[in-house]
Amino acid sequence: MAAPLRIQSDWAQALRKDEGEAWLSCHPPGKPSLYGSLTCQGIGLDGIPEVTASEGFIVNEINKITCLDISSGGGLGVSSSTDGTMKIWQASNGELRRVLEGHVFDVNCCRFFPSGLVVLSGGMDAQLKIWSAEDASCVVTFKGHKGGILDTAIVDRGRNVVSGSRDGTARLWDCGRSACLGVLADCGSSINGVAVGAADNSINLGSPEQMPSEREVGTEAKMLLLAREDKKLQCLGLQSRQPVFLFIGSDAFNCCTFLSGFLLLAGTQDGNIYQLDVRSPRAPVQVIHRSGAPVLSLLSFRDGFIASQGSHMGEADLHMLSRWSCTTLPAF
């Protein structure tokens, strides 16, 4: 029988600390309310807190959420986890709609295709998968990477997708034929984040050395951004595979995104958010530093952007969400 469960609003912060405690209560229909607490007994070697519950409550399992996305229409959400599964949620009320199972080990990234009915995922099993959000079936599996897939990007409407991996390569895939169209870059260092964006006409993307495959759709006039573990941010022409710039930051780059056809953002492990102009990338437009916590994700939003950061303990499952405006940047 369903029973409403209430928990302390700042439970995530309270349970970051050893012996940190958060209250919770449950009210079964027709029965007295049950009151209790959760207590953190420390952080395990896997980075997951060890949490115990007071009498009347049981902590069955704790998993880290690795990635979240919302469909283009806003109706559905998808989350991936370290337990090897993904979940499709009703965004309006949090109701669980589907569980997607098929990856082995952690699922590192998930995102909706523009249709909002199909999901792309990448995991530590080095597999890239496409799923139906309607019936939870896995319709395509891509194999070819030799290390875990850490991030993905969708090109235009989704006939092609890009993946970045621990094996140091970024690859372009043909969804219709479940085939790899080529290695876009081989960095020799883990690729933690990837982003695809339309390039301003003033940017020279170079010319491809070979005629692009007819299966490449929408790659022309696009830039590919790679956030690398070796402190480098790399940009290249998506179709040409030619370098546009290589920027060296203060620490490993975890994530990146485009703000426009020439402005971009990238976040580092030591808490810096770099804003760069592709037309003049040697010096950043600005560097934002609010704390030393790692910057884990970036998203363009209206006249600014949203950034998520981990805790100072380095736990990726405890995020601090902030929004900073870009309206004070110089006009170009």
mmCIF file of C-alpha atoms in Angstrom:
data_model
loop_
_atom_site.group_PDB
_atom_site.id
_atom_site.type_symbol
_atom_site.label_atom_id
_atom_site.label_comp_id
_atom_site.label_asym_id
_atom_site.label_seq_id
_atom_site.Cartn_x
_atom_site.Cartn_y
_atom_site.Cartn_z
ATOM 1 C CA MET A 1 0.000 0.000 0.000
ATOM 2 C CA ALA A 2 1.391 3.399 -1.028
ATOM 3 C CA ALA A 3 2.329 5.722 1.815
ATOM 4 C CA PRO A 4 3.738 9.269 1.559
ATOM 5 C CA LEU A 5 7.351 9.561 2.670
ATOM 6 C CA ARG A 6 8.716 12.921 3.781
ATOM 7 C CA ILE A 7 12.380 13.745 4.296
ATOM 8 C CA GLN A 8 14.357 16.724 5.574
ATOM 9 C CA SER A 9 14.687 19.246 2.733
ATOM 10 C CA ASP A 10 18.493 19.568 3.009
ATOM 11 C CA TRP A 11 19.081 15.837 3.522
ATOM 12 C CA ALA A 12 21.797 15.722 0.837
ATOM 13 C CA GLN A 13 23.895 18.290 2.687
ATOM 14 C CA ALA A 14 23.199 16.759 6.103
ATOM 15 C CA LEU A 15 24.352 13.302 4.994
ATOM 16 C CA ARG A 16 27.632 14.524 3.506
ATOM 17 C CA LYS A 17 29.281 14.463 6.911
ATOM 18 C CA ASP A 18 30.218 11.567 9.164
ATOM 19 C CA GLU A 19 27.417 11.074 11.681
ATOM 20 C CA GLY A 20 25.322 13.594 9.766
ATOM 21 C CA GLU A 21 21.624 13.029 10.334
ATOM 22 C CA ALA A 22 18.379 13.795 8.501
ATOM 23 C CA TRP A 23 14.828 13.200 9.703
ATOM 24 C CA LEU A 24 12.112 11.415 7.761
ATOM 25 C CA SER A 25 8.503 10.397 8.347
ATOM 26 C CA CYS A 26 5.955 8.078 6.810
ATOM 27 C CA HIS A 27 2.180 8.141 7.130
ATOM 28 C CA PRO A 28 0.561 4.812 6.104
ATOM 29 C CA PRO A 29 -3.184 5.166 5.391
ATOM 30 C CA GLY A 30 -5.213 4.450 8.487
ATOM 31 C CA LYS A 31 -2.173 4.085 10.734
ATOM 32 C CA PRO A 32 -0.173 6.443 12.989
ATOM 33 C CA SER A 33 2.703 8.353 11.412
ATOM 34 C CA LEU A 34 6.143 6.806 11.775
ATOM 35 C CA TYR A 35 9.057 9.130 12.548
ATOM 36 C CA GLY A 36 12.722 8.277 12.163
ATOM 37 C CA SER A 37 16.114 9.388 10.908
ATOM 38 C CA LEU A 38 18.942 8.561 8.487
ATOM 39 C CA THR A 39 22.545 8.691 9.683
ATOM 40 C CA CYS A 40 25.722 8.767 7.582
ATOM 41 C CA GLN A 41 28.317 6.318 8.894
ATOM 42 C CA GLY A 42 31.037 7.562 6.534
ATOM 43 C CA ILE A 43 31.928 7.476 2.839
ATOM 44 C CA GLY A 44 32.841 4.114 1.321
ATOM 45 C CA LEU A 45 35.828 3.473 -0.937
ATOM 46 C CA ASP A 46 33.487 3.594 -3.925
ATOM 47 C CA GLY A 47 32.467 7.150 -2.999
ATOM 48 C CA ILE A 48 28.965 6.166 -1.890
ATOM 49 C CA PRO A 49 27.900 7.169 1.637
ATOM 50 C CA GLU A 50 27.083 4.396 4.101
ATOM 51 C CA VAL A 51 23.683 5.317 5.500
ATOM 52 C CA THR A 52 21.712 3.572 8.226
ATOM 53 C CA ALA A 53 18.094 4.130 9.255
ATOM 54 C CA SER A 54 16.423 4.236 12.647
ATOM 55 C CA GLU A 55 13.890 1.628 13.767
ATOM 56 C CA GLY A 56 10.988 1.219 11.377
ATOM 57 C CA PHE A 57 12.916 2.196 8.248
ATOM 58 C CA ILE A 58 15.341 0.215 6.070
ATOM 59 C CA VAL A 59 17.954 1.503 3.600
ATOM 60 C CA ASN A 60 17.897 -1.194 0.920
ATOM 61 C CA GLU A 61 20.368 0.261 -1.565
ATOM 62 C CA ILE A 62 22.229 3.469 -2.413
ATOM 63 C CA ASN A 63 23.223 4.265 -5.988
ATOM 64 C CA LYS A 64 24.779 7.307 -7.537
ATOM 65 C CA ILE A 65 22.823 9.140 -10.232
ATOM 66 C CA THR A 66 25.367 9.839 -12.961
ATOM 67 C CA CYS A 67 23.352 11.857 -15.479
ATOM 68 C CA LEU A 68 19.937 13.462 -16.030
ATOM 69 C CA ASP A 69 18.102 14.784 -19.076
ATOM 70 C CA ILE A 70 14.642 16.129 -19.910
ATOM 71 C CA SER A 71 12.844 15.521 -23.214
ATOM 72 C CA SER A 72 12.435 18.450 -25.614
ATOM 73 C CA GLY A 73 8.741 18.727 -24.775
ATOM 74 C CA GLY A 74 9.425 18.617 -21.040
ATOM 75 C CA GLY A 75 7.153 15.640 -20.405
ATOM 76 C CA LEU A 76 9.713 12.960 -19.597
ATOM 77 C CA GLY A 77 12.975 12.749 -17.688
ATOM 78 C CA VAL A 78 15.701 10.122 -17.893
ATOM 79 C CA SER A 79 18.347 9.317 -15.287
ATOM 80 C CA SER A 80 21.309 6.934 -15.397
ATOM 81 C CA SER A 81 22.941 5.239 -12.438
ATOM 82 C CA THR A 82 25.923 3.275 -11.192
ATOM 83 C CA ASP A 83 23.693 0.198 -10.864
ATOM 84 C CA GLY A 84 23.733 -0.320 -14.650
ATOM 85 C CA THR A 85 20.178 0.902 -15.275
ATOM 86 C CA MET A 86 18.350 3.979 -16.491
ATOM 87 C CA LYS A 87 14.916 5.174 -15.487
ATOM 88 C CA ILE A 88 12.293 7.097 -17.446
ATOM 89 C CA TRP A 89 10.267 9.473 -15.262
ATOM 90 C CA GLN A 90 7.137 11.520 -15.682
ATOM 91 C CA ALA A 91 8.597 14.992 -15.279
ATOM 92 C CA SER A 92 5.425 16.535 -13.836
ATOM 93 C CA ASN A 93 5.149 14.259 -10.794
ATOM 94 C CA GLY A 94 8.249 12.044 -10.674
ATOM 95 C CA GLU A 95 6.296 8.876 -11.461
ATOM 96 C CA LEU A 96 8.516 6.032 -12.684
ATOM 97 C CA ARG A 97 7.474 5.007 -16.217
ATOM 98 C CA ARG A 98 10.160 2.630 -17.478
ATOM 99 C CA VAL A 99 13.385 0.940 -16.347
ATOM 100 C CA LEU A 100 16.000 0.469 -19.083
ATOM 101 C CA GLU A 101 18.286 -2.499 -18.443
ATOM 102 C CA GLY A 102 21.087 -3.806 -20.631
ATOM 103 C CA HIS A 103 24.346 -2.066 -19.740
ATOM 104 C CA VAL A 104 26.930 -3.829 -17.605
ATOM 105 C CA PHE A 105 28.372 -1.702 -14.775
ATOM 106 C CA ASP A 106 27.882 2.081 -14.561
ATOM 107 C CA VAL A 107 25.812 4.008 -17.100
ATOM 108 C CA ASN A 108 27.756 7.265 -17.386
ATOM 109 C CA CYS A 109 25.568 9.365 -19.665
ATOM 110 C CA CYS A 110 22.063 9.538 -21.077
ATOM 111 C CA ARG A 111 20.208 11.991 -23.273
ATOM 112 C CA PHE A 112 16.990 12.214 -25.261
ATOM 113 C CA PHE A 113 16.971 12.466 -29.031
ATOM 114 C CA PRO A 114 15.127 15.562 -30.319
ATOM 115 C CA SER A 115 11.949 13.489 -30.773
ATOM 116 C CA GLY A 116 11.730 12.942 -27.010
ATOM 117 C CA LEU A 117 10.807 9.290 -27.596
ATOM 118 C CA VAL A 118 14.291 7.793 -27.937
ATOM 119 C CA VAL A 119 17.231 7.784 -25.520
ATOM 120 C CA LEU A 120 20.993 7.534 -26.141
ATOM 121 C CA SER A 121 23.241 6.095 -23.422
ATOM 122 C CA GLY A 122 26.899 5.291 -22.867
ATOM 123 C CA GLY A 123 28.410 3.074 -20.204
ATOM 124 C CA MET A 124 31.527 1.721 -18.565
ATOM 125 C CA ASP A 125 30.996 -1.443 -20.647
ATOM 126 C CA ALA A 126 32.258 0.606 -23.654
ATOM 127 C CA GLN A 127 28.861 0.275 -25.311
ATOM 128 C CA LEU A 128 26.657 2.964 -26.778
ATOM 129 C CA LYS A 129 22.940 2.108 -26.837
ATOM 130 C CA ILE A 130 19.725 3.552 -28.262
ATOM 131 C CA TRP A 131 16.473 2.862 -26.408
ATOM 132 C CA SER A 132 12.759 3.337 -26.902
ATOM 133 C CA ALA A 133 11.326 5.452 -24.087
ATOM 134 C CA GLU A 134 7.902 4.015 -24.894
ATOM 135 C CA ASP A 135 8.553 0.298 -24.339
ATOM 136 C CA ALA A 136 12.083 0.256 -22.787
ATOM 137 C CA SER A 137 13.515 -1.853 -25.626
ATOM 138 C CA CYS A 138 17.135 -1.436 -26.738
ATOM 139 C CA VAL A 139 16.936 -0.959 -30.497
ATOM 140 C CA VAL A 140 20.625 -0.406 -31.306
ATOM 141 C CA THR A 141 23.959 -1.236 -29.640
ATOM 142 C CA PHE A 142 27.218 0.271 -30.907
ATOM 143 C CA LYS A 143 30.511 -1.453 -30.156
ATOM 144 C CA GLY A 144 33.998 -0.263 -30.999
ATOM 145 C CA HIS A 145 35.354 1.721 -28.066
ATOM 146 C CA LYS A 146 37.974 0.019 -25.899
ATOM 147 C CA GLY A 147 37.125 1.979 -22.750
ATOM 148 C CA GLY A 148 34.078 3.300 -20.945
ATOM 149 C CA ILE A 149 31.997 5.915 -22.758
ATOM 150 C CA LEU A 150 31.896 9.137 -20.739
ATOM 151 C CA ASP A 151 29.763 11.484 -22.836
ATOM 152 C CA THR A 152 27.728 11.722 -26.034
ATOM 153 C CA ALA A 153 26.333 14.331 -28.402
ATOM 154 C CA ILE A 154 23.558 14.134 -30.993
ATOM 155 C CA VAL A 155 24.053 15.672 -34.434
ATOM 156 C CA ASP A 156 21.003 17.574 -35.723
ATOM 157 C CA ARG A 157 17.942 15.293 -35.687
ATOM 158 C CA GLY A 158 19.934 12.252 -34.657
ATOM 159 C CA ARG A 159 20.893 10.226 -37.720
ATOM 160 C CA ASN A 160 24.468 10.580 -36.454
ATOM 161 C CA VAL A 161 25.755 10.687 -32.870
ATOM 162 C CA VAL A 162 29.168 11.337 -31.290
ATOM 163 C CA SER A 163 30.755 9.539 -28.333
ATOM 164 C CA GLY A 164 33.786 10.298 -26.163
ATOM 165 C CA SER A 165 35.589 7.564 -24.238
ATOM 166 C CA ARG A 166 38.200 6.679 -21.662
ATOM 167 C CA ASP A 167 40.141 5.107 -24.543
ATOM 168 C CA GLY A 168 40.960 8.638 -25.722
ATOM 169 C CA THR A 169 38.907 8.554 -28.911
ATOM 170 C CA ALA A 170 35.861 10.419 -30.134
ATOM 171 C CA ARG A 171 33.786 8.501 -32.675
ATOM 172 C CA LEU A 172 31.003 9.322 -35.129
ATOM 173 C CA TRP A 173 28.210 6.735 -35.474
ATOM 174 C CA ASP A 174 25.526 6.035 -38.059
ATOM 175 C CA CYS A 175 22.353 5.195 -36.124
ATOM 176 C CA GLY A 176 20.522 3.736 -39.128
ATOM 177 C CA ARG A 177 23.166 1.103 -39.853
ATOM 178 C CA SER A 178 24.586 0.714 -36.328
ATOM 179 C CA ALA A 179 28.058 1.450 -37.685
ATOM 180 C CA CYS A 180 31.033 3.625 -36.800
ATOM 181 C CA LEU A 181 31.656 6.229 -39.511
ATOM 182 C CA GLY A 182 35.111 7.047 -38.210
ATOM 183 C CA VAL A 183 37.366 8.127 -35.388
ATOM 184 C CA LEU A 184 37.066 11.901 -35.127
ATOM 185 C CA ALA A 185 40.016 12.318 -32.744
ATOM 186 C CA ASP A 186 42.519 10.127 -30.915
ATOM 187 C CA CYS A 187 43.737 12.195 -27.981
ATOM 188 C CA GLY A 188 45.764 9.728 -25.936
ATOM 189 C CA SER A 189 43.799 10.888 -22.888
ATOM 190 C CA SER A 190 40.294 10.261 -21.561
ATOM 191 C CA ILE A 191 37.589 12.396 -23.170
ATOM 192 C CA ASN A 192 35.312 13.428 -20.311
ATOM 193 C CA GLY A 193 32.886 15.631 -22.226
ATOM 194 C CA VAL A 194 31.824 16.292 -25.820
ATOM 195 C CA ALA A 195 29.679 18.979 -27.445
ATOM 196 C CA VAL A 196 28.566 19.680 -31.014
ATOM 197 C CA GLY A 197 27.625 23.174 -32.160
ATOM 198 C CA ALA A 198 26.967 25.145 -35.338
ATOM 199 C CA ALA A 199 29.940 27.324 -36.287
ATOM 200 C CA ASP A 200 29.836 31.021 -37.050
ATOM 201 C CA ASN A 201 30.608 31.786 -40.710
ATOM 202 C CA SER A 202 33.821 33.557 -39.685
ATOM 203 C CA ILE A 203 35.389 30.354 -38.311
ATOM 204 C CA ASN A 204 37.626 28.291 -40.578
ATOM 205 C CA LEU A 205 36.805 24.630 -39.996
ATOM 206 C CA GLY A 206 39.164 23.313 -42.679
ATOM 207 C CA SER A 207 38.378 20.840 -45.434
ATOM 208 C CA PRO A 208 38.083 17.051 -45.108
ATOM 209 C CA GLU A 209 40.992 15.066 -46.510
ATOM 210 C CA GLN A 210 38.554 12.507 -47.912
ATOM 211 C CA MET A 211 35.041 12.796 -49.262
ATOM 212 C CA PRO A 212 32.627 12.405 -46.303
ATOM 213 C CA SER A 213 30.431 9.343 -46.249
ATOM 214 C CA GLU A 214 26.931 9.789 -47.619
ATOM 215 C CA ARG A 215 25.812 8.455 -44.238
ATOM 216 C CA GLU A 216 27.097 11.601 -42.528
ATOM 217 C CA VAL A 217 24.102 13.876 -42.092
ATOM 218 C CA GLY A 218 24.301 17.391 -40.715
ATOM 219 C CA THR A 219 28.027 17.384 -39.918
ATOM 220 C CA GLU A 220 28.914 20.258 -42.221
ATOM 221 C CA ALA A 221 29.562 23.675 -40.610
ATOM 222 C CA LYS A 222 29.660 22.035 -37.177
ATOM 223 C CA MET A 223 32.311 22.195 -34.453
ATOM 224 C CA LEU A 224 33.189 19.371 -32.081
ATOM 225 C CA LEU A 225 34.444 20.270 -28.603
ATOM 226 C CA LEU A 226 36.331 17.734 -26.466
ATOM 227 C CA ALA A 227 36.928 18.164 -22.707
ATOM 228 C CA ARG A 228 40.003 16.090 -21.924
ATOM 229 C CA GLU A 229 41.518 14.590 -18.782
ATOM 230 C CA ASP A 230 44.997 15.898 -19.681
ATOM 231 C CA LYS A 231 43.909 19.533 -19.010
ATOM 232 C CA LYS A 232 43.284 20.222 -22.708
ATOM 233 C CA LEU A 233 40.179 21.550 -24.412
ATOM 234 C CA GLN A 234 40.178 20.585 -28.073
ATOM 235 C CA CYS A 235 38.024 21.952 -30.893
ATOM 236 C CA LEU A 236 37.858 20.583 -34.431
ATOM 237 C CA GLY A 237 35.641 20.640 -37.480
ATOM 238 C CA LEU A 238 33.125 17.817 -37.169
ATOM 239 C CA GLN A 239 33.086 17.003 -40.883
ATOM 240 C CA SER A 240 36.659 18.007 -41.718
ATOM 241 C CA ARG A 241 38.282 16.445 -38.608
ATOM 242 C CA GLN A 242 40.704 19.391 -38.841
ATOM 243 C CA PRO A 243 41.924 21.213 -35.686
ATOM 244 C CA VAL A 244 40.428 24.593 -34.816
ATOM 245 C CA PHE A 245 42.244 25.202 -31.507
ATOM 246 C CA LEU A 246 43.774 23.483 -28.488
ATOM 247 C CA PHE A 247 43.506 25.261 -25.130
ATOM 248 C CA ILE A 248 45.339 24.220 -21.941
ATOM 249 C CA GLY A 249 43.511 24.807 -18.659
ATOM 250 C CA SER A 250 44.332 24.614 -14.965
ATOM 251 C CA ASP A 251 43.143 21.016 -14.424
ATOM 252 C CA ALA A 252 41.296 18.175 -16.120
ATOM 253 C CA PHE A 253 38.319 19.375 -18.173
ATOM 254 C CA ASN A 254 35.131 17.568 -17.152
ATOM 255 C CA CYS A 255 32.493 19.168 -19.373
ATOM 256 C CA CYS A 256 31.874 21.649 -22.173
ATOM 257 C CA THR A 257 29.064 23.328 -24.102
ATOM 258 C CA PHE A 258 28.479 25.959 -26.791
ATOM 259 C CA LEU A 259 26.747 29.259 -26.017
ATOM 260 C CA SER A 260 26.681 30.460 -29.638
ATOM 261 C CA GLY A 261 28.444 29.974 -32.953
ATOM 262 C CA PHE A 262 31.684 31.290 -31.454
ATOM 263 C CA LEU A 263 31.310 31.341 -27.640
ATOM 264 C CA LEU A 264 31.772 28.256 -25.476
ATOM 265 C CA LEU A 265 32.131 27.139 -21.866
ATOM 266 C CA ALA A 266 34.259 24.428 -20.277
ATOM 267 C CA GLY A 267 34.542 23.347 -16.642
ATOM 268 C CA THR A 268 37.523 21.865 -14.799
ATOM 269 C CA GLN A 269 38.146 19.563 -11.870
ATOM 270 C CA ASP A 270 39.506 22.410 -9.746
ATOM 271 C CA GLY A 271 36.352 24.520 -10.075
ATOM 272 C CA ASN A 272 37.143 26.869 -12.969
ATOM 273 C CA ILE A 273 34.626 27.679 -15.696
ATOM 274 C CA TYR A 274 36.383 29.001 -18.794
ATOM 275 C CA GLN A 275 34.559 31.082 -21.360
ATOM 276 C CA LEU A 276 36.337 31.145 -24.698
ATOM 277 C CA ASP A 277 35.808 32.813 -28.057
ATOM 278 C CA VAL A 278 36.605 30.332 -30.838
ATOM 279 C CA ARG A 279 37.806 33.215 -33.018
ATOM 280 C CA SER A 280 40.443 34.169 -30.438
ATOM 281 C CA PRO A 281 40.939 31.192 -28.109
ATOM 282 C CA ARG A 282 44.410 31.854 -26.730
ATOM 283 C CA ALA A 283 43.108 33.848 -23.765
ATOM 284 C CA PRO A 284 39.725 33.199 -22.146
ATOM 285 C CA VAL A 285 37.036 35.863 -22.250
ATOM 286 C CA GLN A 286 36.626 35.229 -18.525
ATOM 287 C CA VAL A 287 37.284 32.591 -15.889
ATOM 288 C CA ILE A 288 34.582 32.060 -13.250
ATOM 289 C CA HIS A 289 35.613 30.482 -9.961
ATOM 290 C CA ARG A 290 33.039 30.172 -7.174
ATOM 291 C CA SER A 291 34.620 27.259 -5.284
ATOM 292 C CA GLY A 292 37.259 24.565 -5.667
ATOM 293 C CA ALA A 293 34.593 21.891 -6.225
ATOM 294 C CA PRO A 294 34.765 20.151 -9.616
ATOM 295 C CA VAL A 295 32.504 21.498 -12.342
ATOM 296 C CA LEU A 296 30.539 18.470 -13.528
ATOM 297 C CA SER A 297 28.109 19.790 -16.135
ATOM 298 C CA LEU A 298 27.235 22.941 -18.048
ATOM 299 C CA LEU A 299 24.070 23.919 -19.895
ATOM 300 C CA SER A 300 23.248 27.034 -21.890
ATOM 301 C CA PHE A 301 20.079 28.613 -20.492
ATOM 302 C CA ARG A 302 18.371 31.794 -21.749
ATOM 303 C CA ASP A 303 20.826 34.691 -21.338
ATOM 304 C CA GLY A 304 23.219 32.666 -19.171
ATOM 305 C CA PHE A 305 23.989 29.118 -18.226
ATOM 306 C CA ILE A 306 23.514 26.502 -15.534
ATOM 307 C CA ALA A 307 26.508 24.792 -13.920
ATOM 308 C CA SER A 308 26.546 21.867 -11.503
ATOM 309 C CA GLN A 309 29.434 21.268 -9.113
ATOM 310 C CA GLY A 310 30.367 18.370 -6.869
ATOM 311 C CA SER A 311 31.023 18.740 -3.171
ATOM 312 C CA HIS A 312 34.457 19.573 -1.811
ATOM 313 C CA MET A 313 34.737 15.886 -0.932
ATOM 314 C CA GLY A 314 34.695 15.198 -4.651
ATOM 315 C CA GLU A 315 31.504 13.140 -4.582
ATOM 316 C CA ALA A 316 29.759 13.381 -7.926
ATOM 317 C CA ASP A 317 26.379 12.514 -6.435
ATOM 318 C CA LEU A 318 26.212 15.655 -4.266
ATOM 319 C CA HIS A 319 25.680 18.651 -6.515
ATOM 320 C CA MET A 320 25.490 22.355 -5.902
ATOM 321 C CA LEU A 321 23.491 24.003 -8.673
ATOM 322 C CA SER A 322 24.111 27.602 -9.630
ATOM 323 C CA ARG A 323 23.266 29.986 -12.457
ATOM 324 C CA TRP A 324 25.454 32.861 -13.576
ATOM 325 C CA SER A 325 24.519 35.434 -16.173
ATOM 326 C CA CYS A 326 26.618 36.008 -19.263
ATOM 327 C CA THR A 327 25.022 39.393 -19.972
ATOM 328 C CA THR A 328 28.069 41.250 -18.613
ATOM 329 C CA LEU A 329 30.350 39.800 -21.269
ATOM 330 C CA PRO A 330 31.810 42.093 -23.905
ATOM 331 C CA ALA A 331 29.688 42.442 -27.066
ATOM 332 C CA PHE A 332 31.119 40.980 -30.243
#
